[in-house]
C-alpha cells in the first residue's frame, strides 16, 4: 500500500461533472489499495472572481481580509468534493488548511509555509478516510487565516507529500503532462515522459504554466517525486525527478513569458557604483530584476537595460523617476511589448552550440533579438511581443523537428 497525494487544479474541479470525475479518480485509487490525500484549488475562476468582488467594494482591502475571502474558494471545493465522494459511498473527510496542520508566517497573500503538523491527516487516514485538503491556505501564529500566493495549491500538495512522506505527489491538470512547448502554440509539441527538477524549475519560472515554480523548488529540496498528468484522459503523465537519462536531448523544452517589461536607463555616468545604486533601489522595494544588459561606456556615459515582471513596471518606473537626480541619467525608456522566449535543457552543459542554433533559427525567421541571457541549462532571448508565437515555433522546429 502506498500513500499518494493528488492535487486537482481549478479547471479539474470547475463544475459538478468535473467534481464527479475527480471523485471517480480518487475513489478508484483508494480501491486499488492506496491511502489517498487530495489537495484542491478553487473551482474554475473563483479566485479571480473573489478578487473582483472585493475590488468593487474596496480597491485597497487589507491583505488579512483578502486572505479570509480567498481561502473560501478552496474550502468550498474541498467540501464539494468530499460531498461528491460521500455520495459514492466512500469514507471521506474534508479539512481546511489549518485543520490539516498547515502553519505559515504572517505575510498575508504571500505567506511562507513554516511547518506542517500532519497528525490530524494521519489520524484520518488511519480511520480509512480519503482526506481532502483545501489548498493555498494556512494559519499563522495568531490563528489568522493566510494564503500562500497564486498557484499555491501545487505547493500545498508538495508540502503535504513531504510532511506525510508520501510515495508520490500527482498534480492533475487539463493537459496530459509537461510538453516540449505549449501545444496551443506548437500543435505537434510532444509530451515528455520525464524531466529533471532543474529543467522543470527553469521551464516553470520561464513561463510554462503546468506547475508553480515554488512547488518544483520545494519538491527538489524535499525530494518529493512528482507526476504531472491529465484529469480527463487516462494516460501516463510526466515524471519530475532528480536525474533523468538525457540520451541526446540537448533541449527538453521551449517556454515563453509575455508578462515581462524592459526598462532602459540611458546616459548614466560611467563611474563605479552606478549599477549598485540602481539595483539596490529596486531591491529595497522588492522588485525582482531579471535580464540585465549594460552597454560599453561611450565618452563618460553608459546605458543599462533590464527586465522586470510586467506587474512591477509602473512601480519600478515611478521609483526610477523619483530618484532621477541621484541616479543621474539622461533618459528613461520602457516597453511592455516584449516577450521572453527560452530553450531549456540539462544536456546543454555538455553540448556547445545550442545558443548558436537557437539564434540562427530566429535569424532565419527574421526575428530580432533585443537581449540575451544564459545559464548552464537555458538560453533566453528577449524579442518583440508580436514575434513571440513564431519564435517559439521556429526554436521548437530547430530542436525537435516535426
Ligand atoms: N486558487 C488559487 C489561485 O488561483 C491557488 C491555486 O489554484 O493554486 O491562484
Ligand atoms: Mg495551477
PDB file of C-alpha atoms in Angstrom, residues 29-315:
ATOM      1  CA  UNK A  29      -7.082   4.907  -6.380  1.00  0.00           C
ATOM      2  CA  UNK A  30      -8.323   4.008  -2.914  1.00  0.00           C
ATOM      3  CA  UNK A  31      -9.991   0.855  -4.282  1.00  0.00           C
ATOM      4  CA  UNK A  32      -6.594  -0.041  -5.740  1.00  0.00           C
ATOM      5  CA  UNK A  33      -5.358  -0.136  -2.153  1.00  0.00           C
ATOM      6  CA  UNK A  34      -3.696   3.255  -1.753  1.00  0.00           C
ATOM      7  CA  UNK A  35      -4.057   5.813   1.008  1.00  0.00           C
ATOM      8  CA  UNK A  36      -5.174   8.995  -0.718  1.00  0.00           C
ATOM      9  CA  UNK A  37      -4.767  12.625   0.287  1.00  0.00           C
ATOM     10  CA  UNK A  38      -6.330  15.118  -2.115  1.00  0.00           C
ATOM     11  CA  UNK A  39      -5.454  18.812  -2.370  1.00  0.00           C
ATOM     12  CA  UNK A  40      -7.853  21.023  -4.311  1.00  0.00           C
ATOM     13  CA  UNK A  41      -7.791  24.502  -5.822  1.00  0.00           C
ATOM     14  CA  UNK A  42     -10.779  26.804  -6.010  1.00  0.00           C
ATOM     15  CA  UNK A  43     -13.249  25.950  -8.794  1.00  0.00           C
ATOM     16  CA  UNK A  44     -12.557  27.482 -12.215  1.00  0.00           C
ATOM     17  CA  UNK A  45     -12.109  31.256 -11.999  1.00  0.00           C
ATOM     18  CA  UNK A  46     -13.337  31.515  -8.405  1.00  0.00           C
ATOM     19  CA  UNK A  47     -10.185  33.171  -7.078  1.00  0.00           C
ATOM     20  CA  UNK A  48     -10.272  35.857  -9.792  1.00  0.00           C
ATOM     21  CA  UNK A  49     -13.993  36.382  -9.221  1.00  0.00           C
ATOM     22  CA  UNK A  50     -13.444  36.840  -5.484  1.00  0.00           C
ATOM     23  CA  UNK A  51     -10.641  39.327  -6.180  1.00  0.00           C
ATOM     24  CA  UNK A  52     -13.003  41.301  -8.425  1.00  0.00           C
ATOM     25  CA  UNK A  53     -15.798  41.210  -5.874  1.00  0.00           C
ATOM     26  CA  UNK A  54     -13.528  42.659  -3.228  1.00  0.00           C
ATOM     27  CA  UNK A  55     -12.087  45.295  -5.569  1.00  0.00           C
ATOM     28  CA  UNK A  56     -15.593  46.538  -6.364  1.00  0.00           C
ATOM     29  CA  UNK A  57     -16.063  47.289  -2.670  1.00  0.00           C
ATOM     30  CA  UNK A  58     -12.558  48.458  -1.796  1.00  0.00           C
ATOM     31  CA  UNK A  59      -9.513  48.555  -4.122  1.00  0.00           C
ATOM     32  CA  UNK A  60      -7.151  48.622  -1.188  1.00  0.00           C
ATOM     33  CA  UNK A  61      -8.647  45.978   1.049  1.00  0.00           C
ATOM     34  CA  UNK A  62      -6.221  44.735   3.712  1.00  0.00           C
ATOM     35  CA  UNK A  63      -4.338  41.603   2.876  1.00  0.00           C
ATOM     36  CA  UNK A  64      -5.661  39.920   6.002  1.00  0.00           C
ATOM     37  CA  UNK A  65      -9.266  40.315   4.880  1.00  0.00           C
ATOM     38  CA  UNK A  66      -8.370  39.287   1.321  1.00  0.00           C
ATOM     39  CA  UNK A  67      -6.942  36.059   2.732  1.00  0.00           C
ATOM     40  CA  UNK A  68     -10.154  35.442   4.686  1.00  0.00           C
ATOM     41  CA  UNK A  69     -12.031  35.844   1.421  1.00  0.00           C
ATOM     42  CA  UNK A  70      -9.782  33.928  -0.977  1.00  0.00           C
ATOM     43  CA  UNK A  71      -9.401  30.939   1.343  1.00  0.00           C
ATOM     44  CA  UNK A  72     -13.159  30.361   0.927  1.00  0.00           C
ATOM     45  CA  UNK A  73     -12.649  29.302  -2.703  1.00  0.00           C
ATOM     46  CA  UNK A  74     -10.527  26.289  -1.805  1.00  0.00           C
ATOM     47  CA  UNK A  75     -12.657  25.487   1.221  1.00  0.00           C
ATOM     48  CA  UNK A  76     -15.709  25.293  -0.997  1.00  0.00           C
ATOM     49  CA  UNK A  77     -14.014  22.926  -3.475  1.00  0.00           C
ATOM     50  CA  UNK A  78     -12.820  20.684  -0.662  1.00  0.00           C
ATOM     51  CA  UNK A  79     -16.286  20.367   0.857  1.00  0.00           C
ATOM     52  CA  UNK A  80     -17.969  19.867  -2.541  1.00  0.00           C
ATOM     53  CA  UNK A  81     -15.519  17.132  -3.475  1.00  0.00           C
ATOM     54  CA  UNK A  82     -15.991  15.398  -0.123  1.00  0.00           C
ATOM     55  CA  UNK A  83     -19.764  15.603  -0.575  1.00  0.00           C
ATOM     56  CA  UNK A  84     -19.413  14.035  -4.043  1.00  0.00           C
ATOM     57  CA  UNK A  85     -17.188  11.251  -2.706  1.00  0.00           C
ATOM     58  CA  UNK A  86     -19.629  10.576   0.168  1.00  0.00           C
ATOM     59  CA  UNK A  87     -22.354  10.051  -2.420  1.00  0.00           C
ATOM     60  CA  UNK A  88     -20.194   7.303  -3.955  1.00  0.00           C
ATOM     61  CA  UNK A  89     -20.254   5.549  -0.586  1.00  0.00           C
ATOM     62  CA  UNK A  90     -16.613   6.067   0.243  1.00  0.00           C
ATOM     63  CA  UNK A  91     -15.364   7.306   3.653  1.00  0.00           C
ATOM     64  CA  UNK A  92     -14.023  10.815   3.279  1.00  0.00           C
ATOM     65  CA  UNK A  93     -13.332  13.963   5.250  1.00  0.00           C
ATOM     66  CA  UNK A  94     -12.502  17.454   4.061  1.00  0.00           C
ATOM     67  CA  UNK A  95     -10.197  19.728   6.029  1.00  0.00           C
ATOM     68  CA  UNK A  96      -9.289  23.383   5.753  1.00  0.00           C
ATOM     69  CA  UNK A  97      -5.579  24.191   5.540  1.00  0.00           C
ATOM     70  CA  UNK A  98      -5.400  24.977   9.218  1.00  0.00           C
ATOM     71  CA  UNK A  99      -7.328  21.879  10.287  1.00  0.00           C
ATOM     72  CA  UNK A 100      -4.839  19.872   8.249  1.00  0.00           C
ATOM     73  CA  UNK A 101      -1.935  21.436  10.148  1.00  0.00           C
ATOM     74  CA  UNK A 102      -0.579  23.938   7.637  1.00  0.00           C
ATOM     75  CA  UNK A 103       1.284  26.625   9.580  1.00  0.00           C
ATOM     76  CA  UNK A 104       2.617  29.719   7.854  1.00  0.00           C
ATOM     77  CA  UNK A 105       4.215  33.046   8.655  1.00  0.00           C
ATOM     78  CA  UNK A 106       2.067  36.192   8.789  1.00  0.00           C
ATOM     79  CA  UNK A 107       2.898  37.594   5.372  1.00  0.00           C
ATOM     80  CA  UNK A 108      -0.715  37.652   4.186  1.00  0.00           C
ATOM     81  CA  UNK A 109      -1.304  36.894   0.462  1.00  0.00           C
ATOM     82  CA  UNK A 110       2.219  35.509   0.081  1.00  0.00           C
ATOM     83  CA  UNK A 111       2.757  33.546   3.278  1.00  0.00           C
ATOM     84  CA  UNK A 112       5.650  31.118   3.612  1.00  0.00           C
ATOM     85  CA  UNK A 113       4.986  27.634   4.917  1.00  0.00           C
ATOM     86  CA  UNK A 114       6.700  27.238   8.293  1.00  0.00           C
ATOM     87  CA  UNK A 115       5.664  23.778   9.271  1.00  0.00           C
ATOM     88  CA  UNK A 116       3.069  21.110   8.712  1.00  0.00           C
ATOM     89  CA  UNK A 117       1.762  19.128  11.631  1.00  0.00           C
ATOM     90  CA  UNK A 118       0.367  16.072   9.818  1.00  0.00           C
ATOM     91  CA  UNK A 119      -1.133  14.416  12.890  1.00  0.00           C
ATOM     92  CA  UNK A 120      -4.792  15.044  12.056  1.00  0.00           C
ATOM     93  CA  UNK A 121      -4.343  13.908   8.458  1.00  0.00           C
ATOM     94  CA  UNK A 122      -2.589  10.730   9.618  1.00  0.00           C
ATOM     95  CA  UNK A 123      -5.364  10.038  12.093  1.00  0.00           C
ATOM     96  CA  UNK A 124      -7.984  10.371   9.366  1.00  0.00           C
ATOM     97  CA  UNK A 125      -6.002   8.100   7.051  1.00  0.00           C
ATOM     98  CA  UNK A 126      -5.764   5.531   9.836  1.00  0.00           C
ATOM     99  CA  UNK A 127      -9.564   5.664  10.014  1.00  0.00           C
ATOM    100  CA  UNK A 128      -9.519   4.732   6.293  1.00  0.00           C
ATOM    101  CA  UNK A 129     -10.764   8.110   5.156  1.00  0.00           C
ATOM    102  CA  UNK A 130      -9.865   9.797   1.925  1.00  0.00           C
ATOM    103  CA  UNK A 131      -8.610  13.170   3.155  1.00  0.00           C
ATOM    104  CA  UNK A 132      -9.450  16.226   1.051  1.00  0.00           C
ATOM    105  CA  UNK A 133      -7.432  19.331   1.952  1.00  0.00           C
ATOM    106  CA  UNK A 134      -8.190  22.892   0.862  1.00  0.00           C
ATOM    107  CA  UNK A 135      -5.057  24.098  -0.938  1.00  0.00           C
ATOM    108  CA  UNK A 136      -3.387  27.507  -0.914  1.00  0.00           C
ATOM    109  CA  UNK A 137      -4.121  28.333   2.736  1.00  0.00           C
ATOM    110  CA  UNK A 138      -2.820  28.005   6.251  1.00  0.00           C
ATOM    111  CA  UNK A 139      -2.857  29.650   9.622  1.00  0.00           C
ATOM    112  CA  UNK A 140      -0.352  31.983  11.301  1.00  0.00           C
ATOM    113  CA  UNK A 141       0.761  32.059  14.910  1.00  0.00           C
ATOM    114  CA  UNK A 142      -2.080  34.406  15.810  1.00  0.00           C
ATOM    115  CA  UNK A 143      -4.658  31.958  14.495  1.00  0.00           C
ATOM    116  CA  UNK A 144      -5.414  34.084  11.415  1.00  0.00           C
ATOM    117  CA  UNK A 145      -6.092  32.559   8.014  1.00  0.00           C
ATOM    118  CA  UNK A 146      -3.330  33.119   5.463  1.00  0.00           C
ATOM    119  CA  UNK A 147      -2.875  32.299   1.783  1.00  0.00           C
ATOM    120  CA  UNK A 148       0.427  31.379   0.228  1.00  0.00           C
ATOM    121  CA  UNK A 149       0.309  33.120  -3.181  1.00  0.00           C
ATOM    122  CA  UNK A 150      -1.263  32.433  -6.587  1.00  0.00           C
ATOM    123  CA  UNK A 151      -0.752  28.884  -7.762  1.00  0.00           C
ATOM    124  CA  UNK A 152      -0.216  27.923  -4.126  1.00  0.00           C
ATOM    125  CA  UNK A 153      -2.184  24.685  -4.246  1.00  0.00           C
ATOM    126  CA  UNK A 154       0.668  22.977  -6.116  1.00  0.00           C
ATOM    127  CA  UNK A 155       2.957  23.980  -3.269  1.00  0.00           C
ATOM    128  CA  UNK A 156       0.422  22.816  -0.689  1.00  0.00           C
ATOM    129  CA  UNK A 157       0.342  19.370  -2.319  1.00  0.00           C
ATOM    130  CA  UNK A 158       4.126  19.071  -2.378  1.00  0.00           C
ATOM    131  CA  UNK A 159       4.382  20.262   1.230  1.00  0.00           C
ATOM    132  CA  UNK A 160       1.892  17.631   2.424  1.00  0.00           C
ATOM    133  CA  UNK A 161       3.568  14.953   0.325  1.00  0.00           C
ATOM    134  CA  UNK A 162       6.848  15.774   2.085  1.00  0.00           C
ATOM    135  CA  UNK A 163       5.312  16.001   5.570  1.00  0.00           C
ATOM    136  CA  UNK A 164       3.477  12.689   5.131  1.00  0.00           C
ATOM    137  CA  UNK A 165       6.446  11.051   3.386  1.00  0.00           C
ATOM    138  CA  UNK A 166       4.126  10.160   0.515  1.00  0.00           C
ATOM    139  CA  UNK A 167       5.348   7.818  -2.184  1.00  0.00           C
ATOM    140  CA  UNK A 168       4.204  10.117  -4.969  1.00  0.00           C
ATOM    141  CA  UNK A 169       2.674  13.555  -5.478  1.00  0.00           C
ATOM    142  CA  UNK A 170       0.430  13.677  -8.541  1.00  0.00           C
ATOM    143  CA  UNK A 171      -0.532  17.052  -9.981  1.00  0.00           C
ATOM    144  CA  UNK A 172      -3.638  16.627 -12.129  1.00  0.00           C
ATOM    145  CA  UNK A 173      -4.339  19.266 -14.732  1.00  0.00           C
ATOM    146  CA  UNK A 174      -6.123  19.832 -18.045  1.00  0.00           C
ATOM    147  CA  UNK A 175      -3.188  18.758 -20.225  1.00  0.00           C
ATOM    148  CA  UNK A 176      -1.510  15.347 -20.447  1.00  0.00           C
ATOM    149  CA  UNK A 177       1.746  16.388 -18.811  1.00  0.00           C
ATOM    150  CA  UNK A 178       4.749  18.610 -19.457  1.00  0.00           C
ATOM    151  CA  UNK A 179       5.221  19.313 -23.159  1.00  0.00           C
ATOM    152  CA  UNK A 180       8.238  20.344 -25.222  1.00  0.00           C
ATOM    153  CA  UNK A 181       6.294  23.601 -25.835  1.00  0.00           C
ATOM    154  CA  UNK A 182       2.808  24.912 -25.178  1.00  0.00           C
ATOM    155  CA  UNK A 183       0.608  22.783 -27.515  1.00  0.00           C
ATOM    156  CA  UNK A 184      -1.588  25.817 -28.144  1.00  0.00           C
ATOM    157  CA  UNK A 185       1.383  27.477 -29.854  1.00  0.00           C
ATOM    158  CA  UNK A 186       3.112  24.390 -31.241  1.00  0.00           C
ATOM    159  CA  UNK A 187       0.447  21.817 -32.130  1.00  0.00           C
ATOM    160  CA  UNK A 188       2.953  18.995 -32.624  1.00  0.00           C
ATOM    161  CA  UNK A 189       4.742  19.579 -29.298  1.00  0.00           C
ATOM    162  CA  UNK A 190       5.481  16.274 -27.587  1.00  0.00           C
ATOM    163  CA  UNK A 191       4.700  15.162 -24.087  1.00  0.00           C
ATOM    164  CA  UNK A 192       7.830  14.382 -22.078  1.00  0.00           C
ATOM    165  CA  UNK A 193       7.881  11.092 -20.157  1.00  0.00           C
ATOM    166  CA  UNK A 194      10.268  12.545 -17.611  1.00  0.00           C
ATOM    167  CA  UNK A 195      12.081  15.764 -16.807  1.00  0.00           C
ATOM    168  CA  UNK A 196      14.586  16.752 -14.120  1.00  0.00           C
ATOM    169  CA  UNK A 197      13.718  19.106 -11.260  1.00  0.00           C
ATOM    170  CA  UNK A 198      16.224  21.669 -12.541  1.00  0.00           C
ATOM    171  CA  UNK A 199      14.769  21.728 -16.036  1.00  0.00           C
ATOM    172  CA  UNK A 200      11.215  21.848 -14.709  1.00  0.00           C
ATOM    173  CA  UNK A 201      12.173  24.684 -12.398  1.00  0.00           C
ATOM    174  CA  UNK A 202      13.569  26.691 -15.308  1.00  0.00           C
ATOM    175  CA  UNK A 203      10.555  25.926 -17.510  1.00  0.00           C
ATOM    176  CA  UNK A 204       8.132  26.832 -14.719  1.00  0.00           C
ATOM    177  CA  UNK A 205       9.851  30.099 -13.934  1.00  0.00           C
ATOM    178  CA  UNK A 206      10.288  30.934 -17.621  1.00  0.00           C
ATOM    179  CA  UNK A 207       6.588  30.802 -18.315  1.00  0.00           C
ATOM    180  CA  UNK A 208       5.440  27.172 -18.622  1.00  0.00           C
ATOM    181  CA  UNK A 209       2.218  27.105 -16.639  1.00  0.00           C
ATOM    182  CA  UNK A 210       1.765  23.475 -15.684  1.00  0.00           C
ATOM    183  CA  UNK A 211       3.444  23.793 -12.276  1.00  0.00           C
ATOM    184  CA  UNK A 212       4.059  26.705  -9.915  1.00  0.00           C
ATOM    185  CA  UNK A 213       7.835  27.137  -9.749  1.00  0.00           C
ATOM    186  CA  UNK A 214       7.809  27.329  -5.966  1.00  0.00           C
ATOM    187  CA  UNK A 215       6.323  23.838  -5.784  1.00  0.00           C
ATOM    188  CA  UNK A 216       9.070  22.460  -8.026  1.00  0.00           C
ATOM    189  CA  UNK A 217      11.747  24.106  -5.929  1.00  0.00           C
ATOM    190  CA  UNK A 218      10.216  22.569  -2.813  1.00  0.00           C
ATOM    191  CA  UNK A 219       9.869  19.131  -4.414  1.00  0.00           C
ATOM    192  CA  UNK A 220      13.545  19.218  -5.363  1.00  0.00           C
ATOM    193  CA  UNK A 221      14.630  20.327  -1.907  1.00  0.00           C
ATOM    194  CA  UNK A 222      12.443  17.828  -0.036  1.00  0.00           C
ATOM    195  CA  UNK A 223      12.876  15.019  -2.580  1.00  0.00           C
ATOM    196  CA  UNK A 224       9.234  14.599  -3.446  1.00  0.00           C
ATOM    197  CA  UNK A 225       8.640  12.617  -6.605  1.00  0.00           C
ATOM    198  CA  UNK A 226       6.154  14.470  -8.806  1.00  0.00           C
ATOM    199  CA  UNK A 227       3.953  13.423 -11.657  1.00  0.00           C
ATOM    200  CA  UNK A 228       2.029  15.884 -13.856  1.00  0.00           C
ATOM    201  CA  UNK A 229      -0.950  14.204 -15.530  1.00  0.00           C
ATOM    202  CA  UNK A 230      -4.375  14.763 -17.035  1.00  0.00           C
ATOM    203  CA  UNK A 231      -7.611  14.679 -15.046  1.00  0.00           C
ATOM    204  CA  UNK A 232      -9.532  13.956 -18.212  1.00  0.00           C
ATOM    205  CA  UNK A 233      -7.548  11.339 -20.078  1.00  0.00           C
ATOM    206  CA  UNK A 234      -6.209   8.167 -18.599  1.00  0.00           C
ATOM    207  CA  UNK A 235      -2.584   8.039 -19.721  1.00  0.00           C
ATOM    208  CA  UNK A 236       0.787   8.276 -18.019  1.00  0.00           C
ATOM    209  CA  UNK A 237       1.901  11.856 -17.404  1.00  0.00           C
ATOM    210  CA  UNK A 238       5.345  13.371 -16.961  1.00  0.00           C
ATOM    211  CA  UNK A 239       7.514  12.316 -14.030  1.00  0.00           C
ATOM    212  CA  UNK A 240       9.611  15.089 -12.462  1.00  0.00           C
ATOM    213  CA  UNK A 241      12.601  13.752 -10.547  1.00  0.00           C
ATOM    214  CA  UNK A 242      16.224  14.410  -9.691  1.00  0.00           C
ATOM    215  CA  UNK A 243      18.039  12.768 -12.592  1.00  0.00           C
ATOM    216  CA  UNK A 244      16.662  11.985 -15.982  1.00  0.00           C
ATOM    217  CA  UNK A 245      18.561   9.997 -18.575  1.00  0.00           C
ATOM    218  CA  UNK A 246      19.409  12.507 -21.182  1.00  0.00           C
ATOM    219  CA  UNK A 247      20.129  10.466 -24.301  1.00  0.00           C
ATOM    220  CA  UNK A 248      20.733  13.038 -26.987  1.00  0.00           C
ATOM    221  CA  UNK A 249      18.319  15.631 -25.738  1.00  0.00           C
ATOM    222  CA  UNK A 250      20.084  18.973 -25.741  1.00  0.00           C
ATOM    223  CA  UNK A 251      16.865  20.862 -25.285  1.00  0.00           C
ATOM    224  CA  UNK A 252      13.901  19.457 -23.403  1.00  0.00           C
ATOM    225  CA  UNK A 253      11.508  22.350 -23.721  1.00  0.00           C
ATOM    226  CA  UNK A 254      10.777  25.802 -25.092  1.00  0.00           C
ATOM    227  CA  UNK A 255       8.911  28.256 -22.866  1.00  0.00           C
ATOM    228  CA  UNK A 256       7.831  31.839 -23.163  1.00  0.00           C
ATOM    229  CA  UNK A 257       6.754  34.583 -20.820  1.00  0.00           C
ATOM    230  CA  UNK A 258       4.843  37.581 -22.111  1.00  0.00           C
ATOM    231  CA  UNK A 259       4.485  39.186 -18.714  1.00  0.00           C
ATOM    232  CA  UNK A 260       7.795  40.974 -18.883  1.00  0.00           C
ATOM    233  CA  UNK A 261       8.731  44.591 -19.378  1.00  0.00           C
ATOM    234  CA  UNK A 262      12.004  46.252 -20.300  1.00  0.00           C
ATOM    235  CA  UNK A 263      13.401  49.400 -18.751  1.00  0.00           C
ATOM    236  CA  UNK A 264      16.372  51.277 -20.212  1.00  0.00           C
ATOM    237  CA  UNK A 265      18.326  53.963 -18.380  1.00  0.00           C
ATOM    238  CA  UNK A 266      20.198  55.939 -20.995  1.00  0.00           C
ATOM    239  CA  UNK A 267      23.185  58.181 -20.355  1.00  0.00           C
ATOM    240  CA  UNK A 268      24.211  57.073 -16.898  1.00  0.00           C
ATOM    241  CA  UNK A 269      27.645  58.196 -15.660  1.00  0.00           C
ATOM    242  CA  UNK A 270      30.349  55.672 -16.450  1.00  0.00           C
ATOM    243  CA  UNK A 271      31.758  55.503 -12.923  1.00  0.00           C
ATOM    244  CA  UNK A 272      31.832  52.835 -10.190  1.00  0.00           C
ATOM    245  CA  UNK A 273      28.721  52.414  -8.059  1.00  0.00           C
ATOM    246  CA  UNK A 274      26.086  53.372 -10.627  1.00  0.00           C
ATOM    247  CA  UNK A 275      24.670  49.879 -11.197  1.00  0.00           C
ATOM    248  CA  UNK A 276      24.781  49.247  -7.459  1.00  0.00           C
ATOM    249  CA  UNK A 277      22.622  52.322  -6.823  1.00  0.00           C
ATOM    250  CA  UNK A 278      20.052  51.428  -9.494  1.00  0.00           C
ATOM    251  CA  UNK A 279      19.601  47.831  -8.430  1.00  0.00           C
ATOM    252  CA  UNK A 280      19.744  48.440  -4.678  1.00  0.00           C
ATOM    253  CA  UNK A 281      16.913  50.908  -5.079  1.00  0.00           C
ATOM    254  CA  UNK A 282      14.812  48.276  -6.851  1.00  0.00           C
ATOM    255  CA  UNK A 283      15.794  45.551  -4.396  1.00  0.00           C
ATOM    256  CA  UNK A 284      14.796  47.712  -1.440  1.00  0.00           C
ATOM    257  CA  UNK A 285      11.334  47.830  -2.942  1.00  0.00           C
ATOM    258  CA  UNK A 286      11.331  44.072  -3.546  1.00  0.00           C
ATOM    259  CA  UNK A 287      11.280  44.464  -7.323  1.00  0.00           C
ATOM    260  CA  UNK A 288      12.933  41.486  -8.949  1.00  0.00           C
ATOM    261  CA  UNK A 289      15.163  42.193 -11.907  1.00  0.00           C
ATOM    262  CA  UNK A 290      15.781  39.512 -14.489  1.00  0.00           C
ATOM    263  CA  UNK A 291      17.948  40.057 -17.582  1.00  0.00           C
ATOM    264  CA  UNK A 292      20.448  42.927 -17.275  1.00  0.00           C
ATOM    265  CA  UNK A 293      22.423  44.423 -20.120  1.00  0.00           C
ATOM    266  CA  UNK A 294      24.994  47.172 -19.727  1.00  0.00           C
ATOM    267  CA  UNK A 295      26.463  48.863 -22.758  1.00  0.00           C
ATOM    268  CA  UNK A 296      30.159  49.551 -23.128  1.00  0.00           C
ATOM    269  CA  UNK A 297      30.735  53.112 -21.977  1.00  0.00           C
ATOM    270  CA  UNK A 298      30.961  55.862 -24.605  1.00  0.00           C
ATOM    271  CA  UNK A 299      32.721  59.046 -23.600  1.00  0.00           C
ATOM    272  CA  UNK A 300      31.609  59.326 -19.978  1.00  0.00           C
ATOM    273  CA  UNK A 301      28.226  57.725 -20.337  1.00  0.00           C
ATOM    274  CA  UNK A 302      26.739  54.236 -20.394  1.00  0.00           C
ATOM    275  CA  UNK A 303      23.278  52.659 -20.669  1.00  0.00           C
ATOM    276  CA  UNK A 304      21.746  49.917 -18.562  1.00  0.00           C
ATOM    277  CA  UNK A 305      18.680  47.975 -19.683  1.00  0.00           C
ATOM    278  CA  UNK A 306      16.932  45.325 -17.659  1.00  0.00           C
ATOM    279  CA  UNK A 307      13.669  43.460 -17.416  1.00  0.00           C
ATOM    280  CA  UNK A 308      11.109  43.229 -14.629  1.00  0.00           C
ATOM    281  CA  UNK A 309       7.784  41.414 -14.346  1.00  0.00           C
ATOM    282  CA  UNK A 310       5.136  43.409 -16.231  1.00  0.00           C
ATOM    283  CA  UNK A 311       3.214  43.843 -12.993  1.00  0.00           C
ATOM    284  CA  UNK A 312       6.171  45.700 -11.472  1.00  0.00           C
ATOM    285  CA  UNK A 313       6.721  48.089 -14.365  1.00  0.00           C
ATOM    286  CA  UNK A 314       4.683  51.021 -13.063  1.00  0.00           C
ATOM    287  CA  UNK A 315       6.255  50.910  -9.613  1.00  0.00           C
TER     288      UNK A 315
END
